[in-house]
Short mmCIF file of C-alpha atoms in Angstrom, two decimals:
data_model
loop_
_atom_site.label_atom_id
_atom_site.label_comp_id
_atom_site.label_asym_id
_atom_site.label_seq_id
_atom_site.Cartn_x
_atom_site.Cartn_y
_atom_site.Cartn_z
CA UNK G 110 -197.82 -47.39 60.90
CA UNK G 111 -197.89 -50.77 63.60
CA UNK G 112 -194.30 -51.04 65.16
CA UNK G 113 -194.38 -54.68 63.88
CA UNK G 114 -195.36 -53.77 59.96
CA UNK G 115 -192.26 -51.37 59.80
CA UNK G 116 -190.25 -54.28 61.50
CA UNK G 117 -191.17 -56.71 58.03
CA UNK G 118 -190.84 -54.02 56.03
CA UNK G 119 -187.44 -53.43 56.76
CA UNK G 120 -186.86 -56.63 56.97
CA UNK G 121 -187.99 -57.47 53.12
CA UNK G 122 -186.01 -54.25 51.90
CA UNK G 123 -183.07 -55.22 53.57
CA UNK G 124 -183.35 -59.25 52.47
CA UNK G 125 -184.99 -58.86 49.51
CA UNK G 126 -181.94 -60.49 47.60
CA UNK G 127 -182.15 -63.47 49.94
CA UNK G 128 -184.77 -66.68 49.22
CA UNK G 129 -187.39 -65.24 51.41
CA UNK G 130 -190.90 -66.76 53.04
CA UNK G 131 -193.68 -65.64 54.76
CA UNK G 132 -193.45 -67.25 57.40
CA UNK G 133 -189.40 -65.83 58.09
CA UNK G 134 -190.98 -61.93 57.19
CA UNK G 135 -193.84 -62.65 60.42
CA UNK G 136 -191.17 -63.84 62.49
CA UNK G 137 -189.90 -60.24 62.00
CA UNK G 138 -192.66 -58.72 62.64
CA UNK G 139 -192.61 -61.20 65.92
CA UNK G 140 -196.74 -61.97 64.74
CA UNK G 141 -198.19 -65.07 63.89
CA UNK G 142 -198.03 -65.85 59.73
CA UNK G 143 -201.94 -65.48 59.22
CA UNK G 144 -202.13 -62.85 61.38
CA UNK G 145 -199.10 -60.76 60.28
CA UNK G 146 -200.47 -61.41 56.28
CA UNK G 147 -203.70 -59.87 57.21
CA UNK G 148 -202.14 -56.68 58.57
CA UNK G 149 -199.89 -56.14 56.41
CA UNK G 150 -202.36 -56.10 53.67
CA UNK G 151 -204.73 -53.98 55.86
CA UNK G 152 -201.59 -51.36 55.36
CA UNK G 153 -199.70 -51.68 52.35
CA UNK G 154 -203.31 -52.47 50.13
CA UNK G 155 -201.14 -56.01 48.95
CA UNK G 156 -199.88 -59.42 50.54
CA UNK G 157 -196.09 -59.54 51.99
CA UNK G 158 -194.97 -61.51 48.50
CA UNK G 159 -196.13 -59.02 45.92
CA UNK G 160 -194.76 -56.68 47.74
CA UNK G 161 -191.22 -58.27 48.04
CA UNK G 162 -191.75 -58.76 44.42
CA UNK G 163 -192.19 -55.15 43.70
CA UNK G 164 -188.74 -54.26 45.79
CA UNK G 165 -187.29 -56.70 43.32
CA UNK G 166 -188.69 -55.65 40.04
CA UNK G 167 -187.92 -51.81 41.63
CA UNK G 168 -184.03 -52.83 42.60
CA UNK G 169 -183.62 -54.27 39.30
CA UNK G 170 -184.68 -51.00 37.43
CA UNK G 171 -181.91 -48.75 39.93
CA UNK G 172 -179.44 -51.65 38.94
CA UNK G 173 -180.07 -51.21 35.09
CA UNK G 174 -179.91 -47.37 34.99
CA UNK G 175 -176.96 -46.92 37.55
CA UNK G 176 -174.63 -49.85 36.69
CA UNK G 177 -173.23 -52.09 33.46
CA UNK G 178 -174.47 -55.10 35.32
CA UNK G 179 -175.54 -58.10 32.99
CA UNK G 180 -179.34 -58.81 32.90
CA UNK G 181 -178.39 -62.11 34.12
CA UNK G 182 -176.46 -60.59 37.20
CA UNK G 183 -179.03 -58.03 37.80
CA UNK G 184 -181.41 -61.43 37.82
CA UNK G 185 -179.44 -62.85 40.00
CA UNK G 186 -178.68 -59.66 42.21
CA UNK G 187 -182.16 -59.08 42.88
CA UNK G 188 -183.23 -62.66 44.22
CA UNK G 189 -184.69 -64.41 41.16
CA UNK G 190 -182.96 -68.20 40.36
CA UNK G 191 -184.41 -68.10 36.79
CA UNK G 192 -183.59 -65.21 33.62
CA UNK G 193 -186.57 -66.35 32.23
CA UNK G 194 -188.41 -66.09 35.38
CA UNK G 195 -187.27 -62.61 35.87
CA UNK G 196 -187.67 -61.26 32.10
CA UNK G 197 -191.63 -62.33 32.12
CA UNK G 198 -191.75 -60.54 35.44
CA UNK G 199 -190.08 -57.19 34.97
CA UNK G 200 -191.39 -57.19 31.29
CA UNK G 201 -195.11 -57.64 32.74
CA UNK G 202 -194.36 -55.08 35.45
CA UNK G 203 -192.81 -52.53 33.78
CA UNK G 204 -194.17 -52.78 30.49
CA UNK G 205 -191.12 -53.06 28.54
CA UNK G 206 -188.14 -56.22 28.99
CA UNK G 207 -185.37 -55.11 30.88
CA UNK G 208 -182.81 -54.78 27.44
CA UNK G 209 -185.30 -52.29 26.36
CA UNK G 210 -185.92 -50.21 29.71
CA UNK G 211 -182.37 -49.86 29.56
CA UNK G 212 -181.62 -49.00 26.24
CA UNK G 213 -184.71 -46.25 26.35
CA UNK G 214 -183.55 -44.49 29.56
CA UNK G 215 -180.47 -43.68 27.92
CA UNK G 216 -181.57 -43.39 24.91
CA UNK G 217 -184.85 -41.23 25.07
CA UNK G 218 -187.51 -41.99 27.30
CA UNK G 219 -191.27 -43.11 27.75
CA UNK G 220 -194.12 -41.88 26.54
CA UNK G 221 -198.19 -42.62 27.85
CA UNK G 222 -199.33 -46.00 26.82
CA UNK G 223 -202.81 -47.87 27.48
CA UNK G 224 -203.36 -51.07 26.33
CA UNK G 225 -206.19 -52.08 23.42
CA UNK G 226 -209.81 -50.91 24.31
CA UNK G 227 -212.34 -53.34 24.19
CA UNK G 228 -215.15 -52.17 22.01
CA UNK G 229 -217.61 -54.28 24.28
CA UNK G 230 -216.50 -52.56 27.13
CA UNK G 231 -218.67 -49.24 28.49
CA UNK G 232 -216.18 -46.18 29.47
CA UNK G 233 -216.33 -43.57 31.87
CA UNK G 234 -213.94 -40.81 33.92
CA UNK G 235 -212.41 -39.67 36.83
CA UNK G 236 -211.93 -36.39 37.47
CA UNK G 237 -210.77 -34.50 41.15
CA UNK G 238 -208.06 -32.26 42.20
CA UNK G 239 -204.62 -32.81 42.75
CA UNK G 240 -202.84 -30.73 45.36
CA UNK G 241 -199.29 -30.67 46.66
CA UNK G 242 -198.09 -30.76 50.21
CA UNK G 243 -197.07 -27.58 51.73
CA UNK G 244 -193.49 -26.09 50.85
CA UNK G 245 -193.38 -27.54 47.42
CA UNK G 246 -193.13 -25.84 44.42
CA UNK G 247 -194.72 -26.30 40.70
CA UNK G 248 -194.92 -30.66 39.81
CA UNK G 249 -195.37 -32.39 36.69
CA UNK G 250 -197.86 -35.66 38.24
CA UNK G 251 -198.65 -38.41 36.40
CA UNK G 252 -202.39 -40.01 37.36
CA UNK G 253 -203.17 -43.38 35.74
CA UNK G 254 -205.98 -46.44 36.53
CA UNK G 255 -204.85 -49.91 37.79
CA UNK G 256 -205.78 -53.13 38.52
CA UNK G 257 -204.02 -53.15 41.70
CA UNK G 258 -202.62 -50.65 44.60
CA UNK G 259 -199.28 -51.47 42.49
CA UNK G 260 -198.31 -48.09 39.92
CA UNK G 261 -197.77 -51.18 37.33
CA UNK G 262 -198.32 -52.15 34.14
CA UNK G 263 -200.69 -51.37 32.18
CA UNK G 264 -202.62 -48.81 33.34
CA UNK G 265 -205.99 -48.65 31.89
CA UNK G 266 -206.28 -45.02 31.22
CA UNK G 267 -203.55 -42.45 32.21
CA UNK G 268 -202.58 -38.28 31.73
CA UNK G 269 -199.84 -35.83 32.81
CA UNK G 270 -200.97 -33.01 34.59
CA UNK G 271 -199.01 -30.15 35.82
CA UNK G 272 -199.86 -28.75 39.37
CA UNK G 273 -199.07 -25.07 40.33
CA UNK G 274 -197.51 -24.54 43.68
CA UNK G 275 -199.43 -23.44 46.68
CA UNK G 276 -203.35 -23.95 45.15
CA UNK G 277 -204.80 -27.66 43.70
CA UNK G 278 -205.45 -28.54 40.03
CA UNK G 279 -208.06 -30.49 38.36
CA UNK G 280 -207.50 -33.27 36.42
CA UNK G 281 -209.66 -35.58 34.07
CA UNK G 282 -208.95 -38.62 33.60
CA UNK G 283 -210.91 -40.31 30.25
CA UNK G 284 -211.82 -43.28 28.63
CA UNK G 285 -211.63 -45.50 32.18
CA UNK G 286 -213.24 -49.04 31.11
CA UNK G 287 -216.40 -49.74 33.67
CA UNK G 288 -215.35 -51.45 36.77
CA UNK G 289 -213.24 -50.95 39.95
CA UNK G 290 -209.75 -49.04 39.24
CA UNK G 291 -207.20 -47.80 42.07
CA UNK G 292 -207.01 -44.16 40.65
CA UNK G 293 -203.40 -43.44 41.50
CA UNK G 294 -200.22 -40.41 41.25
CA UNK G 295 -197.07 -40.04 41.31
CA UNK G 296 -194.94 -36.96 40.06
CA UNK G 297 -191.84 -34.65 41.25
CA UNK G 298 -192.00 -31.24 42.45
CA UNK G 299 -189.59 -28.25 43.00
CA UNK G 300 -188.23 -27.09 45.83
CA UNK G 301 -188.80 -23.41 46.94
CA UNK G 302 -186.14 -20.88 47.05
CA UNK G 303 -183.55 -19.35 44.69
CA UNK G 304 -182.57 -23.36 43.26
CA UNK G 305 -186.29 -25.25 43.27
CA UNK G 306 -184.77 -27.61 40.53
CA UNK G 307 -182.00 -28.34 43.61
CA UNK G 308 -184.31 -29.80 45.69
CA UNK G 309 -186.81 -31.70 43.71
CA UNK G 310 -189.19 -34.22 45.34
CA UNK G 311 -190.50 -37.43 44.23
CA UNK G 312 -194.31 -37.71 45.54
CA UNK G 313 -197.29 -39.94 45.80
CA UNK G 314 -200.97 -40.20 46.11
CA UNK G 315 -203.75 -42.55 45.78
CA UNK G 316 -207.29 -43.52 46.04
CA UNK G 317 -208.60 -46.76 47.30
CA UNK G 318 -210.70 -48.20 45.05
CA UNK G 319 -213.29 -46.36 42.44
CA UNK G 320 -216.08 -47.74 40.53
CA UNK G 321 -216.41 -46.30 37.62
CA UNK G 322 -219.91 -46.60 35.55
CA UNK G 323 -220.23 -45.95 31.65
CA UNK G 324 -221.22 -42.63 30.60
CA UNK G 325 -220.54 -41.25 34.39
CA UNK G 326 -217.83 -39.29 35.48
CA UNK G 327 -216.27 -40.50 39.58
CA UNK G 328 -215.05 -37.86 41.32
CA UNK G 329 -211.59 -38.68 43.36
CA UNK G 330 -209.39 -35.97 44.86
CA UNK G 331 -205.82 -36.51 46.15
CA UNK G 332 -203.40 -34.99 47.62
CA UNK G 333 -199.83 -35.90 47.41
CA UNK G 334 -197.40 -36.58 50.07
CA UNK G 335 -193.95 -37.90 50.19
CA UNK G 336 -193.26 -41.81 49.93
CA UNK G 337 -193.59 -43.77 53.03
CA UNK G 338 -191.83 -47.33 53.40
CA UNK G 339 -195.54 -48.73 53.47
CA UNK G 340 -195.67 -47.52 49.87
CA UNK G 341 -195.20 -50.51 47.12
CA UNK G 342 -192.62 -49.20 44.82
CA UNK G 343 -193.20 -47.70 41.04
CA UNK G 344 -193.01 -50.28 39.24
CA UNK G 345 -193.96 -49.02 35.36
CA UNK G 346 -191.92 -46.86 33.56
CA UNK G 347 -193.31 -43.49 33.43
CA UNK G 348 -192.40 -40.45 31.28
CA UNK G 349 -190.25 -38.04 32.29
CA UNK G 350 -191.67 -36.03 34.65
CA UNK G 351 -189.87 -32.46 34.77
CA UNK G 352 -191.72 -30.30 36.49
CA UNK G 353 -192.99 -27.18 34.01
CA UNK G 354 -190.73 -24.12 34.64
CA UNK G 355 -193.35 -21.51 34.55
CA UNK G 356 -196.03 -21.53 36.69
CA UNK G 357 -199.44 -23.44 35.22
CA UNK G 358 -202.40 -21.92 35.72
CA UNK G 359 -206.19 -22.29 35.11
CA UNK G 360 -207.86 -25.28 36.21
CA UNK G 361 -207.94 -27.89 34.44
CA UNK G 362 -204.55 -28.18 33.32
CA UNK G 363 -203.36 -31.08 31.40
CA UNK G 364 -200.39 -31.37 28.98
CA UNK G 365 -199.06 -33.64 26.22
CA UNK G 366 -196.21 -35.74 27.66
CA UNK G 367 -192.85 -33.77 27.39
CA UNK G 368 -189.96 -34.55 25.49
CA UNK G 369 -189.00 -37.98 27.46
CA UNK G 370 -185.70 -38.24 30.10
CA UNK G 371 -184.66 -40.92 32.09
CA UNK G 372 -185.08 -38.98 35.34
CA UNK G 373 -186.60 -41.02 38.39
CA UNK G 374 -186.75 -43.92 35.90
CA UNK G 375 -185.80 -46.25 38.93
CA UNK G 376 -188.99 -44.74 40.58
CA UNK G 377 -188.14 -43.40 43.45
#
């Protein structure tokens, strides 16, 4: 990653509280604004505001699972001037309001959602394998279909797959309206060793871009890797993602969301 890119990124995780414009990000980057705009998108996949949006809408979630803040403070804490402003926001990011994404991480959890098929809409898939980086062990992933390089609400089509350690799994993904999707994963693995559940790891993958045609099936394989800061933050909130304690095998392997937890709620 350009020395300059890591510069604004560390500048918008570290200000991301503060009222802050493009132009003051590029000047941390020491680049020009049109310049800096166009490679930062080249790297992170989305523009310098949606991504300091997503570090907002992602602070807000660690604030409303790890304190007794007010939604107002938390509003407030994370850079937004307006409740409103931020409830439409978070609600349209995460897929619940933020009341409710607190009261269900405590509470019980999240299950798979997708929002209303079209009937006029043609469907097809996207199928690949999924395989962990080295040293890992078994991981519960989650692999959903966005709009956007953003894990955000709503995904248009989404399953749980559990991946083995040390060998890839297939996954399917069905029912993916036709068009262009970012086909992307996220999921936790063990650790190796005598405690895996000691050492668990919260990992990432993605695709750019995939058309997907009705009736066909697109073929997209990944392979996760840990979270780098060029990585826009987890925005929706996922089901629990325990990885299975036994390890999976045949190929594919794809499970019914487990019983939900609030673990990695915050998303990383």
């Amino acid at each position: 990653m350009d020395n300059a890119i890591e510069r604004a990124l560390e500048c918008i995780w570290e200000r991301y509280s503060q009222p802050l414009s493009l132009t003051e990000i590029a000047e941390s980057a020491l680049l020009s604004r049109f310049y800096f705009a166009r490679v930062f998108r080249d790297t992170t996949g989305i523009t310098p505001g949606r991504f300091l949006a997503a570090i907002r809408i992602h602070q807000a979630k660690r604030l409303l699972l790890s304190t007794s803040m007010s939604i107002t403070d938390i509003s407030f804490a994370v850079g937004y001037n307006s409740l409103g402003s931020f409830t439409n926001y978070f609600t349209t990011s995460v897929g619940v309001s933020p009341g409710r994404f607190r009261r269900l991480s405590r509470n019980g959890g999240f299950g798979l959602t997708c929002p209303p098929q079209n009937p006029r809409t043609g469907f097809g898939a996207v199928a690949g394998t999924i395989s962990l980086p080295e040293g890992h062990g078994n991981a519960r992933v989650y692999v959903g279909a966005f709009g956007t390089p953003i894990v955000q609400h709503p995904a248009a089509a989404s399953v749980i797959i559990d991946v083995p350690s040390g060998r890839p799994s297939c996954y399917h993904l069905p029912d993916v309206p036709e068009g262009t999707w970012f086909v992307q994963a996220v999921g936790v693995a063990d650790g190796v060793g005598p405690e895996p559940q000691a050492h668990r790891t919260w990992l990432v993958g993605g695709r750019d871009s995939v058309a997907v045609a009705p009736g066909s099936v697109t073929s997209a394989a990944m392979r996760l890797r840990r979270e780098s800061l060029a990585d826009p933050p987890v925005l929706l909130a996922l089901p629990d993602l325990e990885p299975p304690p036994a390890t999976a095998t045949g190929c594919p392997v794809v499970t019914e969301p487990p019983a939900p937890a609030s673990w990695r709620q915050a998303g990383g």
